[in-house]
PDB file of C-alpha atoms in Angstrom:
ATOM      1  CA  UNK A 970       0.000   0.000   0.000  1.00  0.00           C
ATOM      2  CA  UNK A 971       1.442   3.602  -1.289  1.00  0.00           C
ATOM      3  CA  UNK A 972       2.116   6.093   1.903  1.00  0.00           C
ATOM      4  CA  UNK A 973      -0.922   8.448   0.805  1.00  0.00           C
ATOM      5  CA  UNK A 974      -3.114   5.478   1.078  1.00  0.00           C
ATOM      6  CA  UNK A 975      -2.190   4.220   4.289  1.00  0.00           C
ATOM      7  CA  UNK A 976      -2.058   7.417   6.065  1.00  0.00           C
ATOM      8  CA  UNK A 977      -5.698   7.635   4.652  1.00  0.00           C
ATOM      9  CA  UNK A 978      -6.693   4.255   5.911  1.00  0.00           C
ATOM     10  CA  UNK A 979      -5.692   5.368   8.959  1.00  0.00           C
ATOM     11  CA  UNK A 980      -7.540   8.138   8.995  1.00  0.00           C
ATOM     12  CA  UNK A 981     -10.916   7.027   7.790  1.00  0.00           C
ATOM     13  CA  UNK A 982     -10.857   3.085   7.164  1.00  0.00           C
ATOM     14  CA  UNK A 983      -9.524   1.335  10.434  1.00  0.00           C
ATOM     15  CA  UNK A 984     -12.340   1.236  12.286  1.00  0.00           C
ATOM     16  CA  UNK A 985      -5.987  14.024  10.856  1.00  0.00           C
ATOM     17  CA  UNK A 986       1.863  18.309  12.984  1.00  0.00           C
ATOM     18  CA  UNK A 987       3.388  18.342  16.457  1.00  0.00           C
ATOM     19  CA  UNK A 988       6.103  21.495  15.293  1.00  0.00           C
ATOM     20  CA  UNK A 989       2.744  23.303  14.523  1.00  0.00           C
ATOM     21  CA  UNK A 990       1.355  23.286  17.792  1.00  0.00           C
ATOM     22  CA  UNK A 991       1.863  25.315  20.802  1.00  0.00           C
ATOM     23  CA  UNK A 992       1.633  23.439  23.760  1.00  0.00           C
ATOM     24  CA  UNK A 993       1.212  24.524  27.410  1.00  0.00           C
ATOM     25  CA  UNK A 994      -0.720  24.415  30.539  1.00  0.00           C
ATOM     26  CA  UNK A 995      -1.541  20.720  31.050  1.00  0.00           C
ATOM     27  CA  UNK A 996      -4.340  20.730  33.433  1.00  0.00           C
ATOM     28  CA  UNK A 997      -5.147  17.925  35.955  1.00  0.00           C
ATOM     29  CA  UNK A 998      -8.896  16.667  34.670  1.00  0.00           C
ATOM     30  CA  UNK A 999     -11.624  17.690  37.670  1.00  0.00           C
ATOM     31  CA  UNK A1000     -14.419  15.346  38.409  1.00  0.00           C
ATOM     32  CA  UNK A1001     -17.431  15.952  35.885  1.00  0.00           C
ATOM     33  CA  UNK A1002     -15.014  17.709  33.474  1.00  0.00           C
ATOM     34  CA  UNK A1003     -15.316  14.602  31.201  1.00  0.00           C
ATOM     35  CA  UNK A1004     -19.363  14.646  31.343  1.00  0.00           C
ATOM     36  CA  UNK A1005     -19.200  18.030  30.364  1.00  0.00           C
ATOM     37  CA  UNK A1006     -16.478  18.325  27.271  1.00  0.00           C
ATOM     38  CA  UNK A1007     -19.539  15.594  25.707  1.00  0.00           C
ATOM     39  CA  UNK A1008     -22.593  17.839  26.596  1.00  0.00           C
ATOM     40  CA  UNK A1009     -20.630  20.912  24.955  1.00  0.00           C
ATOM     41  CA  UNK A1010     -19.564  18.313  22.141  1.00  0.00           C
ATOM     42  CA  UNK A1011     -23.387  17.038  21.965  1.00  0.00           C
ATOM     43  CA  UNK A1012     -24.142  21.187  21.837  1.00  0.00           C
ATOM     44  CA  UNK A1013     -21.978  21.740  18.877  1.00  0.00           C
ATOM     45  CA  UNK A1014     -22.704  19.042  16.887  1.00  0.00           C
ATOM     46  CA  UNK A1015     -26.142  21.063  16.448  1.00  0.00           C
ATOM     47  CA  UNK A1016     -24.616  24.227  15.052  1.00  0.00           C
ATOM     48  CA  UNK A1017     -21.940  22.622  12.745  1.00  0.00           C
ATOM     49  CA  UNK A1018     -22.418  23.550   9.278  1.00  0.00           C
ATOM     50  CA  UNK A1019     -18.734  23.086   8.006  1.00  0.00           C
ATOM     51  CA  UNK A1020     -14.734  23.445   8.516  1.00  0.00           C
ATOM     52  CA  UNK A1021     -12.404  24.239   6.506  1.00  0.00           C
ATOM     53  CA  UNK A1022      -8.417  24.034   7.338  1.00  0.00           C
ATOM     54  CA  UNK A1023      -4.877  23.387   6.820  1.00  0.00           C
ATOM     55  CA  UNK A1024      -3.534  20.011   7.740  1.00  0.00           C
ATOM     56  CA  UNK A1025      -0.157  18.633   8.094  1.00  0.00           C
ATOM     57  CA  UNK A1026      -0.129  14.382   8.580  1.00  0.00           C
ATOM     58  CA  UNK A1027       2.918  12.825   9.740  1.00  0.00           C
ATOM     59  CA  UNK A1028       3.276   8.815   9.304  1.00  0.00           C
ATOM     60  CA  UNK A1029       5.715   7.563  11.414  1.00  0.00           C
ATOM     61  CA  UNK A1030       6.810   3.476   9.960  1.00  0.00           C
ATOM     62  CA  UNK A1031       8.832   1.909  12.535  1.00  0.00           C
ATOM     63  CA  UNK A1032      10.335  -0.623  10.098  1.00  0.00           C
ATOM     64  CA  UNK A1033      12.107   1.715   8.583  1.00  0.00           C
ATOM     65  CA  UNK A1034      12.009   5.101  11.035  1.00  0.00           C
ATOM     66  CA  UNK A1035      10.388   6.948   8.722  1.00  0.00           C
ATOM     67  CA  UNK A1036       8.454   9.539   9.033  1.00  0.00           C
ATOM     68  CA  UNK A1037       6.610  10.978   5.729  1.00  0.00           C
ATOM     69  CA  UNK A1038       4.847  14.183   5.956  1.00  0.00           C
ATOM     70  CA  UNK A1039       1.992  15.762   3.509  1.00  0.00           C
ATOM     71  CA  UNK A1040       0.561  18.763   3.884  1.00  0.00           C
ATOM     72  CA  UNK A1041      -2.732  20.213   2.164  1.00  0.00           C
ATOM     73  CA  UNK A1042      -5.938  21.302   2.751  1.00  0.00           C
ATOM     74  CA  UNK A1043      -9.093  19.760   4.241  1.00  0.00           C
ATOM     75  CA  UNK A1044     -12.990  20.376   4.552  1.00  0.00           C
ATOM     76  CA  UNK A1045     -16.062  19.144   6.271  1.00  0.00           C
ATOM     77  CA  UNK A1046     -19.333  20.118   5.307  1.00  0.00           C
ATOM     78  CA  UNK A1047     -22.983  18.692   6.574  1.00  0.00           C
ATOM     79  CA  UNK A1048     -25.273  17.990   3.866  1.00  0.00           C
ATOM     80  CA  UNK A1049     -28.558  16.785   5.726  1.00  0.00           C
ATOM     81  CA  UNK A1050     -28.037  14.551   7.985  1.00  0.00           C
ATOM     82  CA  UNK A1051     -24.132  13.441   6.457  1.00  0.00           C
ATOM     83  CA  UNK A1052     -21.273  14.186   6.608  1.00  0.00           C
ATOM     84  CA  UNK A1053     -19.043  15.098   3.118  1.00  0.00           C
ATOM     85  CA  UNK A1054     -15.297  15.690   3.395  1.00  0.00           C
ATOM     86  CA  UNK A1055     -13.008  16.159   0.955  1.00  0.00           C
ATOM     87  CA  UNK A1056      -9.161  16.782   0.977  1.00  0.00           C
ATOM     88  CA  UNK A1057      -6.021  18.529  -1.245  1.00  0.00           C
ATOM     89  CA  UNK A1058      -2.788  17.160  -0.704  1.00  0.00           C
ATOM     90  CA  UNK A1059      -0.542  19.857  -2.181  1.00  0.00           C
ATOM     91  CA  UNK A1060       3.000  18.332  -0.935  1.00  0.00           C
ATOM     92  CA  UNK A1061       5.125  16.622  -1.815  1.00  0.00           C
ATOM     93  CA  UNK A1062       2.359  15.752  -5.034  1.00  0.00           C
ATOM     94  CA  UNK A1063      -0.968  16.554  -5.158  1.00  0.00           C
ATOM     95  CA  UNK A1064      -3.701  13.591  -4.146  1.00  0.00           C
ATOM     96  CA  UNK A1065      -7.337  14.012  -3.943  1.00  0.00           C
ATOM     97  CA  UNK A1066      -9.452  12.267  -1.679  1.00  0.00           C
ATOM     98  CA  UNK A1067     -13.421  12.981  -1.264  1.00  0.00           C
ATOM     99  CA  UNK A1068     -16.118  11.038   1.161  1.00  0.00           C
ATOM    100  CA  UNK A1069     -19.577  11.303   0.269  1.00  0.00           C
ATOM    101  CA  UNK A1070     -22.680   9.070   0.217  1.00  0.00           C
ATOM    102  CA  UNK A1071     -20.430   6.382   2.217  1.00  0.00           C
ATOM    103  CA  UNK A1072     -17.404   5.698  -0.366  1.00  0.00           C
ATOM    104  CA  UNK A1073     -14.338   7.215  -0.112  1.00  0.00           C
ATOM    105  CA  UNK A1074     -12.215   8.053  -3.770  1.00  0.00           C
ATOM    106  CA  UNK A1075      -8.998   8.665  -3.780  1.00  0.00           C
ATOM    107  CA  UNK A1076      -7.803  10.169  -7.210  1.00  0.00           C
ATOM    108  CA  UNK A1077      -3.889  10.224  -8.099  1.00  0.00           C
ATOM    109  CA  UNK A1078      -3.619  13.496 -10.765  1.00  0.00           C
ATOM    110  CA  UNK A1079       0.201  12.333 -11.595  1.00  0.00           C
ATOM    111  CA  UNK A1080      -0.920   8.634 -12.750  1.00  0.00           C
ATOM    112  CA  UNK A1081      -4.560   9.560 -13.625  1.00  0.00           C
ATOM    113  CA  UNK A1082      -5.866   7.033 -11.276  1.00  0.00           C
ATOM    114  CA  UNK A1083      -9.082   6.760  -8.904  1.00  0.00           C
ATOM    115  CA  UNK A1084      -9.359   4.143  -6.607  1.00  0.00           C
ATOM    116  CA  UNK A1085     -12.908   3.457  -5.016  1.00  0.00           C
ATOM    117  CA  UNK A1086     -12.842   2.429  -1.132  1.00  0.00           C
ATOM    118  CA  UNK A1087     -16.838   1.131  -0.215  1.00  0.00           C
ATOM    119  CA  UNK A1088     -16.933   0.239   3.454  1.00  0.00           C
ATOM    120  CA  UNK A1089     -18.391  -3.161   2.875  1.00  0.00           C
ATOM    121  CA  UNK A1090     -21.245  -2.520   5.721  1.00  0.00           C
ATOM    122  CA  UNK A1091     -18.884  -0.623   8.236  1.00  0.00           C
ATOM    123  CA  UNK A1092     -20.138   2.717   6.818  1.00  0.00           C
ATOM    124  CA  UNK A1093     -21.041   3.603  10.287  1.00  0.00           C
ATOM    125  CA  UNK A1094     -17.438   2.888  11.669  1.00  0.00           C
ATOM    126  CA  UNK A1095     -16.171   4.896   8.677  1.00  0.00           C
ATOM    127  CA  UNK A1096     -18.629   7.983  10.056  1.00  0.00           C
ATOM    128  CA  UNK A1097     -17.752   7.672  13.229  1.00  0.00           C
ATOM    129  CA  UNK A1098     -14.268   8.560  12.128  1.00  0.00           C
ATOM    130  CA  UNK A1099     -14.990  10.464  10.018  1.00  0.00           C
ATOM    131  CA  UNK A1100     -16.992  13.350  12.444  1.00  0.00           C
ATOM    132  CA  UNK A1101     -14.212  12.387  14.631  1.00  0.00           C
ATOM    133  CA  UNK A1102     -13.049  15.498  14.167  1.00  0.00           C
ATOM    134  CA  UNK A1103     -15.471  17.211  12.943  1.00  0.00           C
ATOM    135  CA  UNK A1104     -18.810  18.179  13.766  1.00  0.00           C
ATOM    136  CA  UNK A1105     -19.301  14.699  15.488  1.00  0.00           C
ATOM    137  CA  UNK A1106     -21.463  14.719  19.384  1.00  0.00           C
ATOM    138  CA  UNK A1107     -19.805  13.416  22.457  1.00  0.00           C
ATOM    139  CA  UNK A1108     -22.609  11.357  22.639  1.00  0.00           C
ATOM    140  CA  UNK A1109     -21.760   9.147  20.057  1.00  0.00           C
ATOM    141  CA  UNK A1110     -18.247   9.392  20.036  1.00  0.00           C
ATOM    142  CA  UNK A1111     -18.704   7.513  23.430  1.00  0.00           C
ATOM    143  CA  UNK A1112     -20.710   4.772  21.754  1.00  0.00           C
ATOM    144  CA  UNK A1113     -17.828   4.551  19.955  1.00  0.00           C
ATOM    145  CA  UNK A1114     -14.690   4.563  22.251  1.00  0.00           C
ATOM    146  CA  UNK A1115     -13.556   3.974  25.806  1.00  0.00           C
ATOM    147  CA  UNK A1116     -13.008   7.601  26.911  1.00  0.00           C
ATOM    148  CA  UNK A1117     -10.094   8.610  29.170  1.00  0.00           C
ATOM    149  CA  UNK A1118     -10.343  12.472  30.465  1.00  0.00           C
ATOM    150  CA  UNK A1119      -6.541  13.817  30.250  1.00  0.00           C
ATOM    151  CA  UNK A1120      -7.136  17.226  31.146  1.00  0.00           C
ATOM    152  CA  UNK A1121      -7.343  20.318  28.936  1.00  0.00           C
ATOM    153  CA  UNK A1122      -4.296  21.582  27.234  1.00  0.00           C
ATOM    154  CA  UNK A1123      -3.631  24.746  25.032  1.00  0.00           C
ATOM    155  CA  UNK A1124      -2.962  24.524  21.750  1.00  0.00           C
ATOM    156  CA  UNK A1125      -1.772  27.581  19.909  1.00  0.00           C
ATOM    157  CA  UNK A1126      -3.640  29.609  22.180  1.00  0.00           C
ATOM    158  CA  UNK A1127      -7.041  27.408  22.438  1.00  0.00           C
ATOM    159  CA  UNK A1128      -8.066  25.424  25.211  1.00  0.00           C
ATOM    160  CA  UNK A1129      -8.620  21.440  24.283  1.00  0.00           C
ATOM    161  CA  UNK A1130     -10.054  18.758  26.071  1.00  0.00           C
ATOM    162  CA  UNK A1131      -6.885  16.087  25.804  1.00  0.00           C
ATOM    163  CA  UNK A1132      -9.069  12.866  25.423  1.00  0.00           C
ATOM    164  CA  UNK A1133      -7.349   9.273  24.792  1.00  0.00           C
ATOM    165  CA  UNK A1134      -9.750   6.859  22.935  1.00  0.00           C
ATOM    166  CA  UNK A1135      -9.680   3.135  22.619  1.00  0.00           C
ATOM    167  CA  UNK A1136     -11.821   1.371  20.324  1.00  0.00           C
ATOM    168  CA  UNK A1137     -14.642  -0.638  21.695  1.00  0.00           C
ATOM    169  CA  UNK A1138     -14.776  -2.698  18.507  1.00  0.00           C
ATOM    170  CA  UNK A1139     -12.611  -5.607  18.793  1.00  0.00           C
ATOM    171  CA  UNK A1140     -12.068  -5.435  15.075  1.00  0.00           C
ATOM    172  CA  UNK A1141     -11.099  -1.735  15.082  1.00  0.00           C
ATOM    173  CA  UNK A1142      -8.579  -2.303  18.019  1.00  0.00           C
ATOM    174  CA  UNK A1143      -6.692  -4.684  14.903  1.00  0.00           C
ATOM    175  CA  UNK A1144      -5.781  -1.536  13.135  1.00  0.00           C
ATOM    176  CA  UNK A1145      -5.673   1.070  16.233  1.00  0.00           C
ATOM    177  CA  UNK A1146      -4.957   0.187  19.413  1.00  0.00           C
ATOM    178  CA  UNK A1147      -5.762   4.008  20.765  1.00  0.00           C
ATOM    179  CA  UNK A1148      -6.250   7.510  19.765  1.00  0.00           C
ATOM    180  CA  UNK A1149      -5.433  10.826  21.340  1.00  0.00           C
ATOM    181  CA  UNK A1150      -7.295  14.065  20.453  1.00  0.00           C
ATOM    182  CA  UNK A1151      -6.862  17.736  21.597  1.00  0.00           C
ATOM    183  CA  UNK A1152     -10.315  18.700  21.156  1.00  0.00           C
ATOM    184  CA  UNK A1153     -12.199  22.036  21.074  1.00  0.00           C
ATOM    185  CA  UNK A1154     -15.352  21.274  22.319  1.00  0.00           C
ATOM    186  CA  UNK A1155     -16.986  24.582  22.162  1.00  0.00           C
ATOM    187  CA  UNK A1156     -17.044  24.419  18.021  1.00  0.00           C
ATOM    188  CA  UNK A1157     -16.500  20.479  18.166  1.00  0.00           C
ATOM    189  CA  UNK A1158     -13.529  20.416  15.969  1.00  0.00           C
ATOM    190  CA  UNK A1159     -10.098  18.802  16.685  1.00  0.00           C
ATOM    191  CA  UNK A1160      -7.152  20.686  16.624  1.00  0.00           C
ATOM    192  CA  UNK A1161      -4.678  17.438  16.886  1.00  0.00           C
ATOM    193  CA  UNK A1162      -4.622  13.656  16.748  1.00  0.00           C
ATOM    194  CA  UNK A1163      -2.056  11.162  17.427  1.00  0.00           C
ATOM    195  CA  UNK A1164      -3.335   7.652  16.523  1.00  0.00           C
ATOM    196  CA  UNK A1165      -1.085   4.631  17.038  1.00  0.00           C
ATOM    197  CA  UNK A1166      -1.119   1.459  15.466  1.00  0.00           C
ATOM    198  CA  UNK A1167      -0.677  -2.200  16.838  1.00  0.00           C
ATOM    199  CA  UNK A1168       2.700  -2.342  14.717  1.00  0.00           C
ATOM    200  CA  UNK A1169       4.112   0.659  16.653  1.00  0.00           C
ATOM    201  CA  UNK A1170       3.544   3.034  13.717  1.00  0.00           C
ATOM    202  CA  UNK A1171       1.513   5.911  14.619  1.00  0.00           C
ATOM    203  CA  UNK A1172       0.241   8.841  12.409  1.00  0.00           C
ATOM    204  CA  UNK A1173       0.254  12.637  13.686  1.00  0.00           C
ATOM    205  CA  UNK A1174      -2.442  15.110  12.356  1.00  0.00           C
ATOM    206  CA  UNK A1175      -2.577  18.646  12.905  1.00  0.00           C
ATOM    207  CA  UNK A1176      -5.518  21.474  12.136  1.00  0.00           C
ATOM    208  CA  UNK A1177      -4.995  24.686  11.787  1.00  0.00           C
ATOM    209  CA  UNK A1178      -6.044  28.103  10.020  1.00  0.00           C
ATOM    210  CA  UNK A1179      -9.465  26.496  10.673  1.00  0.00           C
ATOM    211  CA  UNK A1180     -12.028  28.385   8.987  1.00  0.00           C
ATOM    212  CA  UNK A1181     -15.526  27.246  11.190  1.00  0.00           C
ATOM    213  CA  UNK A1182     -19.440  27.412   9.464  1.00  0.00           C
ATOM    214  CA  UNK A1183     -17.971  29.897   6.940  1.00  0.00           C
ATOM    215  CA  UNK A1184     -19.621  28.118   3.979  1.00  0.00           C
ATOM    216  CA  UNK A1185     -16.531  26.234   1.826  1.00  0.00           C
ATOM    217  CA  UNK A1186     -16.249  26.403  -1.930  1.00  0.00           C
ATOM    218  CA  UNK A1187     -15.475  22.734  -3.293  1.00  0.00           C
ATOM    219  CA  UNK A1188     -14.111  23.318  -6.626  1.00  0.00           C
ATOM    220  CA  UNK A1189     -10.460  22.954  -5.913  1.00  0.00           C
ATOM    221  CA  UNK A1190     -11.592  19.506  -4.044  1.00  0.00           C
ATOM    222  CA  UNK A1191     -13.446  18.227  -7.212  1.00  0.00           C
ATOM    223  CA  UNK A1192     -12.495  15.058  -8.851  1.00  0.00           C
ATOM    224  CA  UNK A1193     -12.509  15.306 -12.378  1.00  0.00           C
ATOM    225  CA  UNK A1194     -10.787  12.212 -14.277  1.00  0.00           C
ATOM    226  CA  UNK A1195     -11.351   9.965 -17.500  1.00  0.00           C
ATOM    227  CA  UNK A1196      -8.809   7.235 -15.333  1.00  0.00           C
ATOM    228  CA  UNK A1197      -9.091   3.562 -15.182  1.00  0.00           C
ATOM    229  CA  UNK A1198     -10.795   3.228 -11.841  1.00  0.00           C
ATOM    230  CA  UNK A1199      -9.809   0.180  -9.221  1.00  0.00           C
ATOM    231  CA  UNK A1200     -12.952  -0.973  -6.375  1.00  0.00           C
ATOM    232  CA  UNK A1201     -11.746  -2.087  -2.932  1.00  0.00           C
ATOM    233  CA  UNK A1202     -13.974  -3.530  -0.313  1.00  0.00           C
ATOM    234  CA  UNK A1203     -13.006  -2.695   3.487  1.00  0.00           C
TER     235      UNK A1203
END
């Protein structure tokens, strides 16, 4: 599997960097404070229209201490009820990836190739990652995951709820044994995740420049392509 699509299974498909990020003020977690990151989560949820940032994604392969880094540019958008993201990688090549309707394409520009990833009746695992980040409720993020409370923590100048997540699916846990997020749980968007895999490799993901319910124009993020296309069942 190419880089671009592992650090994308990892993002969306196994059940989004650190020099970025400003980080200071760990705070001890008070009794209740977990209860009440997922009520404001829960509360946000209900006003999320759509995000637009920055991202940088670091994949760290232990086999042979690696670490590859692409940066672009990401969006989340509710249409109904769902959830539609799509995402520019701009460096080192440009890679397209869009999720709507419960697939997720990946288009390659450089070889002209789209590869189709269905879900193959996990589509709610896949959403549940998905609004991990973005725009998802506490509420079902604990359906979801074994919650630990690690305090809040401030990340270039916004105060997070530092959550660690294991998967409650035993057939998640064989791609991800746990997740940390730096959360903002006032706009329910994540400003960081570090997710770690059971062969030691762990991908980095940081937000930022995070432009919140200011309508996003998905032009640049269109998939346009003639290519021989390739299915893949998850």
């Amino acid at each position: 599997m190419t880089t671009f699509r592992r650090i994308v299974a990892s993002l969306f498909l196994s059940s989004v960097v650190s020099g970025l990020a400003t980080v200071s003020g760990v705070a001890q977690p008070k009794p209740g404070h977990l209860d009440e990151v997922l009520r404001q989560m829960d509360a946000a949820s209900l006003k999320f229209q759509s995000a637009e940032a920055d991202f940088q994604w670091d994949l760290y392969e232990k086999v042979v201490q690696q670490t590859t880094t692409q940066k672009g540019t990401i969006y989340f958008k509710k249409e109904g009820v769902k959830t539609v993201m799509g995402a520019k990688v701009a460096s080192p090549s440009i890679k397209v990836l869009e999720y709507r309707n419960g697939i997720l394409t990946l288009f390659d520009p450089g070889t002209d190739h789209e590869t189709i990833i269905t879900p193959k009746g996990n589509q709610a695992q896949m959403e549940s990652f998905l609004t991990l980040g973005f725009g998802g409720s506490g509420r079902e993020m604990a359906k979801a995951w074994a919650i630990s409370d690690l305090g809040d923590e401030m990340l270039n100048g916004v105060q997070t709820a530092k959550l660690d997540l294991v998967p409650k699916d035993p057939s998640v846990r064989n791609n991800c044994t746990h997740m940390t997020i730096w959360v903002d749980p006032v706009r329910g968007i994540t400003l960081k995740q570090s997710f770690y895999m059971p062969s030691d490799d762990y991908r980095t993901a940081v937000y930022a420049n995070i432009r919140y319910n200011q309508g996003v124009d998905t032009k640049p993020y269109q998939i346009k392509t003639d290519s021989k296309t390739t299915t893949d069942s998850h």
